[in-house]
PDB file of C-alpha atoms in Angstrom:
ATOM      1  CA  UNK F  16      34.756  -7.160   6.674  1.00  0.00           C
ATOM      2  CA  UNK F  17      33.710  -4.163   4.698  1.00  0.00           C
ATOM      3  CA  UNK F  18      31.468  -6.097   2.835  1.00  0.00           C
ATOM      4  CA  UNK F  19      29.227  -7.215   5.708  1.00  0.00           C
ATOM      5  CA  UNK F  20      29.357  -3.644   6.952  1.00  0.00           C
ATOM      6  CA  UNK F  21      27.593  -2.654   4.481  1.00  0.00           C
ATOM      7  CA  UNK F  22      25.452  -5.610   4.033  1.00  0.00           C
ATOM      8  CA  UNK F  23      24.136  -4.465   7.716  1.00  0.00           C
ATOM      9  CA  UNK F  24      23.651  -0.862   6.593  1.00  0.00           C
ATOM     10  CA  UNK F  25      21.647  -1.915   3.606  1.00  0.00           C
ATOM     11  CA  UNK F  26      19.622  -4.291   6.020  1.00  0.00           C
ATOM     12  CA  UNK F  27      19.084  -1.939   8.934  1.00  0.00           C
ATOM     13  CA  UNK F  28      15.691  -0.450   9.001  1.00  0.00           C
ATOM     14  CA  UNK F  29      15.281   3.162   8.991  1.00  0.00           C
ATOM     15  CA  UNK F  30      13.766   4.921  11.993  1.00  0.00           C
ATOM     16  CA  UNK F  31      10.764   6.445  10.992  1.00  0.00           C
ATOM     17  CA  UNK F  32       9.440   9.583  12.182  1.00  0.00           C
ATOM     18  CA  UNK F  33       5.854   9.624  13.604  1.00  0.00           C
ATOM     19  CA  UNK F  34       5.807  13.154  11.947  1.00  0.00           C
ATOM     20  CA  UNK F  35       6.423  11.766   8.870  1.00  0.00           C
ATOM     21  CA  UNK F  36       3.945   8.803   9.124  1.00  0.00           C
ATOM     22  CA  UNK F  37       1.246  11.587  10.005  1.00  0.00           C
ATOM     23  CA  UNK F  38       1.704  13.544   7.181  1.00  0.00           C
ATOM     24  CA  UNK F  39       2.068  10.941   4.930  1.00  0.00           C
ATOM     25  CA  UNK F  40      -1.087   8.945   6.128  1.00  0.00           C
ATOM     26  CA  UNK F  41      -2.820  12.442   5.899  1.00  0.00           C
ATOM     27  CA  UNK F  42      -1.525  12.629   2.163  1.00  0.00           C
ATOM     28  CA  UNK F  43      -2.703   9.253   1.157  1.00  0.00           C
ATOM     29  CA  UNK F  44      -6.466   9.792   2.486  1.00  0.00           C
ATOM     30  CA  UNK F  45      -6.028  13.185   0.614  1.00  0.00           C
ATOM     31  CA  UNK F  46      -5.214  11.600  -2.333  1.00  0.00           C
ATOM     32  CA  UNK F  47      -8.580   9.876  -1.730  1.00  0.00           C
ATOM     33  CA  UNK F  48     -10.727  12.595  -0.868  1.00  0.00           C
ATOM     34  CA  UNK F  49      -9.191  14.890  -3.563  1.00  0.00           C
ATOM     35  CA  UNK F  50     -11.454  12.788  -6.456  1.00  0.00           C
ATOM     36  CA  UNK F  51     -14.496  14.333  -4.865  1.00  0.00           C
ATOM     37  CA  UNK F  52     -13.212  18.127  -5.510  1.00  0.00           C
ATOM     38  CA  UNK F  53     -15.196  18.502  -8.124  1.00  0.00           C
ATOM     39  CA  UNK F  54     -18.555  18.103  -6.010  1.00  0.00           C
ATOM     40  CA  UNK F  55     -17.093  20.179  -3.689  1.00  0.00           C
ATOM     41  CA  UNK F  56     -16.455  23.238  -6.479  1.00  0.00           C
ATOM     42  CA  UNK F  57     -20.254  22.602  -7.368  1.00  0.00           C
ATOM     43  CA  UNK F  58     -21.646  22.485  -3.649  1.00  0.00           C
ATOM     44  CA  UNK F  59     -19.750  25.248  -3.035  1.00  0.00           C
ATOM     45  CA  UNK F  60     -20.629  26.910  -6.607  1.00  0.00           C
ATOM     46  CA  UNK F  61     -17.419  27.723  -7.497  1.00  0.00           C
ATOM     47  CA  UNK F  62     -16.746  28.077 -11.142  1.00  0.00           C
ATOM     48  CA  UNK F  63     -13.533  28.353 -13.050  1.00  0.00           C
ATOM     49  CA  UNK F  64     -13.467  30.017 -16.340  1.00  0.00           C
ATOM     50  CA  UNK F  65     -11.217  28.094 -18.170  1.00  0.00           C
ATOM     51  CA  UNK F  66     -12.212  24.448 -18.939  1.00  0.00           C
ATOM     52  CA  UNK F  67      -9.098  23.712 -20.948  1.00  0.00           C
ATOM     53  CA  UNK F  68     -11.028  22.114 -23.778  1.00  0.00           C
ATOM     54  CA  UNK F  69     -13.123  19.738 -21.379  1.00  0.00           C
ATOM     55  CA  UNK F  70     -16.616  19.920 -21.540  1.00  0.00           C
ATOM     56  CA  UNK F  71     -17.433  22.407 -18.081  1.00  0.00           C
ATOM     57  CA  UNK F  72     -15.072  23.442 -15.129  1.00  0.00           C
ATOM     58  CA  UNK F  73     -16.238  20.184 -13.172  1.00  0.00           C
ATOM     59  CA  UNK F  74     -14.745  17.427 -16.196  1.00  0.00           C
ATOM     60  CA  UNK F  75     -11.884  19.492 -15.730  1.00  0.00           C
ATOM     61  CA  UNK F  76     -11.035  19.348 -12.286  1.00  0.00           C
ATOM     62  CA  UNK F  77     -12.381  15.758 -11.942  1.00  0.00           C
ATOM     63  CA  UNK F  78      -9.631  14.498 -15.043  1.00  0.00           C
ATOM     64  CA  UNK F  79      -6.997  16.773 -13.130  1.00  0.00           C
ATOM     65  CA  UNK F  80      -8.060  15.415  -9.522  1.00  0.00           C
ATOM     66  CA  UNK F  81      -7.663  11.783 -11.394  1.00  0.00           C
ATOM     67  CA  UNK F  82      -4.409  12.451 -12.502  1.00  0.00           C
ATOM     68  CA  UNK F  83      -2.988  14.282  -9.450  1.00  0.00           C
ATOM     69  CA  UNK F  84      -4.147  11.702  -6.993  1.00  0.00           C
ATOM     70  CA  UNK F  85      -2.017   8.951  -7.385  1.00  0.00           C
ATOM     71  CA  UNK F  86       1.343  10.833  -7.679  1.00  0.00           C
ATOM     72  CA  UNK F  87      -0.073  12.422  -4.090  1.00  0.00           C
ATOM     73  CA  UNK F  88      -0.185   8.893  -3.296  1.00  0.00           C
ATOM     74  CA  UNK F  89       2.909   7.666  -4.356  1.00  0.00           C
ATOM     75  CA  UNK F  90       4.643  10.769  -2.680  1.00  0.00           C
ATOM     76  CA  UNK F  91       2.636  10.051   0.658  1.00  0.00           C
ATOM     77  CA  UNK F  92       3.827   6.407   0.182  1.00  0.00           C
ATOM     78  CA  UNK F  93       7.517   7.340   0.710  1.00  0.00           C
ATOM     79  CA  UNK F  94       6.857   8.914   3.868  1.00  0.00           C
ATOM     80  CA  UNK F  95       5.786   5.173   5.253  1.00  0.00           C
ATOM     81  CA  UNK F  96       2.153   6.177   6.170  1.00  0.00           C
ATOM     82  CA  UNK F  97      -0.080   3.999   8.558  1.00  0.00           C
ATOM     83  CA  UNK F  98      -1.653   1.509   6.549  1.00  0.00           C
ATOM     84  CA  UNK F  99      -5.330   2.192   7.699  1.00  0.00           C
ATOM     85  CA  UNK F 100      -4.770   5.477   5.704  1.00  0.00           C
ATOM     86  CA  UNK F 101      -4.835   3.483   2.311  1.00  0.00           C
ATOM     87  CA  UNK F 102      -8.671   2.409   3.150  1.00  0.00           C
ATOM     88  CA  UNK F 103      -9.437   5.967   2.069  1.00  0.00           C
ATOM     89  CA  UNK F 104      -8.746   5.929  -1.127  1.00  0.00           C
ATOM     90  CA  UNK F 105     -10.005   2.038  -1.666  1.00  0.00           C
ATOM     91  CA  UNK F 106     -13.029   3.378  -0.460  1.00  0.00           C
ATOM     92  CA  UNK F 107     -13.186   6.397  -2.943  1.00  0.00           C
ATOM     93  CA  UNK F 108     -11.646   4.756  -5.603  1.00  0.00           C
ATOM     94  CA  UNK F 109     -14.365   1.879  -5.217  1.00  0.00           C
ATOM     95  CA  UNK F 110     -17.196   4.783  -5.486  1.00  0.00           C
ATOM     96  CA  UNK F 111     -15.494   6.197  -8.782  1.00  0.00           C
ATOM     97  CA  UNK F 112     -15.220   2.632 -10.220  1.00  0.00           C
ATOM     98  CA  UNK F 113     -18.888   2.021  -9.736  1.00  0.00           C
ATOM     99  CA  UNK F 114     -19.765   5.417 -11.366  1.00  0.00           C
ATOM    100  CA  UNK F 115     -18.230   4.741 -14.052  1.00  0.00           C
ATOM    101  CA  UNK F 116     -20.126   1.591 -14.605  1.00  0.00           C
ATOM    102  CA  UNK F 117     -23.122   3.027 -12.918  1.00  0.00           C
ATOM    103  CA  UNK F 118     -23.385   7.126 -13.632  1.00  0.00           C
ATOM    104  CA  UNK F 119     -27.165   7.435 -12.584  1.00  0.00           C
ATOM    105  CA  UNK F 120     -25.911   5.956  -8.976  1.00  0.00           C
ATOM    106  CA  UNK F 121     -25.952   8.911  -6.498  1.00  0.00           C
ATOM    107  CA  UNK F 122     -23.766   9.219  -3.887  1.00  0.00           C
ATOM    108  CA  UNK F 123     -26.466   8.841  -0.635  1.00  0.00           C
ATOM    109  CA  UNK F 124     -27.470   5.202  -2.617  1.00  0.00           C
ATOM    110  CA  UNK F 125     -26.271   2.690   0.599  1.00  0.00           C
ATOM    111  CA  UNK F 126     -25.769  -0.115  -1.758  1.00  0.00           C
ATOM    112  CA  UNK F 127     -23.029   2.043  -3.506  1.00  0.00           C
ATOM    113  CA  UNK F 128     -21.169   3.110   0.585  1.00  0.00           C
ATOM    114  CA  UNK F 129     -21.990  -1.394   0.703  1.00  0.00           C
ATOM    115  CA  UNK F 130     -19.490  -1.767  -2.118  1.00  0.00           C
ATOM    116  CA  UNK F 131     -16.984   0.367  -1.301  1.00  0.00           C
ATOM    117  CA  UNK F 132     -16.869  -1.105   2.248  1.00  0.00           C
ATOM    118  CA  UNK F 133     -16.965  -4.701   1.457  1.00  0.00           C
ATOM    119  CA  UNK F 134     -14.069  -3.293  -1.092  1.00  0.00           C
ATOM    120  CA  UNK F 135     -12.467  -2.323   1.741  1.00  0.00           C
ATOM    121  CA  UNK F 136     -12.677  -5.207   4.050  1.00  0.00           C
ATOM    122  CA  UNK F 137     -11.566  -7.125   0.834  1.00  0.00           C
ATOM    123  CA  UNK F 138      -8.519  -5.437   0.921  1.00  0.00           C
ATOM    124  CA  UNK F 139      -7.322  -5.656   4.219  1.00  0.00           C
ATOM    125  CA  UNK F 140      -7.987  -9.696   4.140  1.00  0.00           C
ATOM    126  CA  UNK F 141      -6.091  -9.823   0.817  1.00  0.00           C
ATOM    127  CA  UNK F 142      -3.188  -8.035   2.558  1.00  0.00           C
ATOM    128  CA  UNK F 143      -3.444  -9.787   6.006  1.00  0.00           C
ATOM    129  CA  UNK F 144      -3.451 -12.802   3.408  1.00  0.00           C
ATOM    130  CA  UNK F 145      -0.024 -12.156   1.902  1.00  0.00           C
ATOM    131  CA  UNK F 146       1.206 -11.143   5.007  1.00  0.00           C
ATOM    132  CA  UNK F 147       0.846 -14.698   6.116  1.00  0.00           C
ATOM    133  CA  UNK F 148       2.074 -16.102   3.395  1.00  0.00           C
ATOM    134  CA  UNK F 149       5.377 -14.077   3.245  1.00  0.00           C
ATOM    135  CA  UNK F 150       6.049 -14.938   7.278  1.00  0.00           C
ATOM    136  CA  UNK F 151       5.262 -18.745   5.965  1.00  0.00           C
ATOM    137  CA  UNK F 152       7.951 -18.436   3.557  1.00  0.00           C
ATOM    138  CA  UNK F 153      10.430 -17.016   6.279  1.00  0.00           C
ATOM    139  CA  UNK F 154      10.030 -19.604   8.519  1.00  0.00           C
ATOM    140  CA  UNK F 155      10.422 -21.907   6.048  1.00  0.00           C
ATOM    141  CA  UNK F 156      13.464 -20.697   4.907  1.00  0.00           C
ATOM    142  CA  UNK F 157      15.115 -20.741   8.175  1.00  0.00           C
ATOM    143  CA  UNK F 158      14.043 -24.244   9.233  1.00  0.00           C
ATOM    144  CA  UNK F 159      15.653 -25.115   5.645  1.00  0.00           C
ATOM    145  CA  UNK F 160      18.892 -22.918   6.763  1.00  0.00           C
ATOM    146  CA  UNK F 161      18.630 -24.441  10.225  1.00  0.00           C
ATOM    147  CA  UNK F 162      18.889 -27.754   8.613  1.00  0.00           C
ATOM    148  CA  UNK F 163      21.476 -27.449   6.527  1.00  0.00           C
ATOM    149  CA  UNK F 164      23.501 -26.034   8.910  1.00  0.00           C
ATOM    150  CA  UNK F 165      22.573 -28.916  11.479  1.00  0.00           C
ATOM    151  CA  UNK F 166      23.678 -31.431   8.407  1.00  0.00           C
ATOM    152  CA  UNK F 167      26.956 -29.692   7.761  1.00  0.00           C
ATOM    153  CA  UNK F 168      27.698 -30.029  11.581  1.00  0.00           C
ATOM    154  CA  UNK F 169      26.983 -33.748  11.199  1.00  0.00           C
ATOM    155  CA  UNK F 170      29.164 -33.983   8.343  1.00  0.00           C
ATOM    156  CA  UNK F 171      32.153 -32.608  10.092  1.00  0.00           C
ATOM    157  CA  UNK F 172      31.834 -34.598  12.627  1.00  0.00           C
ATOM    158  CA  UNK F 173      31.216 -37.399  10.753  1.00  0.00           C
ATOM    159  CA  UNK F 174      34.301 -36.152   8.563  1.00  0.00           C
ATOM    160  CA  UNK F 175      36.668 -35.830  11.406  1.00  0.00           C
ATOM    161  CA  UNK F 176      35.580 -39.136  13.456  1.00  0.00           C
ATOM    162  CA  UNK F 177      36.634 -40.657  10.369  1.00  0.00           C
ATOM    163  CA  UNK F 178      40.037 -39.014   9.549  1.00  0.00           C
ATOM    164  CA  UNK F 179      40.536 -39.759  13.294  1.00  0.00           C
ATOM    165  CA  UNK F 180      40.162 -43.079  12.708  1.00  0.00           C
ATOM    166  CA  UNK F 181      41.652 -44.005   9.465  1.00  0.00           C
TER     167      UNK F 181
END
């Protein structure tokens, strides 16, 4: 008894707080938006004076805004965001990967906003995709459990007509 208690405790889904969604959908397109800081410092001609070895302020706070991004993400995660809040930082992250393939790309080129939108699109049919295929599995696993459970009930009968009539 105490074990299925607890089995249904474990099971239960949490109630989630729209609060919490909000402010962890607003950290995940943070963590997207927080790669550009560095264009931001130099619109904005802000310069730090310690470049911590890197080659100008910018490298700096672009390796920093690399690193701190993703654990922004992860925390934003736990807060069980909205999902269309992860198609900010897809879309960002696309731009960055390009760059780095592409550095002479500027960030008005259309072909480069093309990418990171078909990127984008990409990703929400991969996930609608595997959404699908998980709800596939669970109904196949409970017509497989329905079936069983139909053949043990045919077995006991079966079981008892026989003990009945032996």
């Amino acid at each position: 008894m105490k074990f299925k208690i607890l089995t249904e405790r474990l099971l239960k889904k949490p109630e989630i707080n729209e609060n919490k969604r909000v402010f962890g959908s607003i950290l995940i397109a943070l963590s997207g938006l927080l790669l550009y800081l560095d264009k931001v410092l130099l619109f904005l001609n802000i310069e730090g004076t310690n470049d911590y070895g890197f080659a100008n302020f910018d490298t700096f706070i672009w390796v920093l805004m690399q690193s701190v991004s993703p654990l922004i993400m992860i925390f934003g995660f736990q807060l069980k965001p909205y999902f269309t809040s992860f198609l900010v930082p897809i879309y960002c992250y696309t731009i960055h990967i390009i760059w780095v393939f592409q550095p002479q790309m500027k960030i008005d080129n259309v072909l480069l906003h093309v990418y990171a939108l078909g990127s984008c699109i990409l990703f929400i049919l991969l996930l609608f995709l595997i959404q699908k295929i998980s709800l596939w599995r669970k109904q196949q696993d409970t017509l497989k459990n329905e079936f069983q459970q139909e053949t043990k009930e045919i077995l006991n009968i079966l079981k008892s007509k026989t003990l009945s009539e032996s």
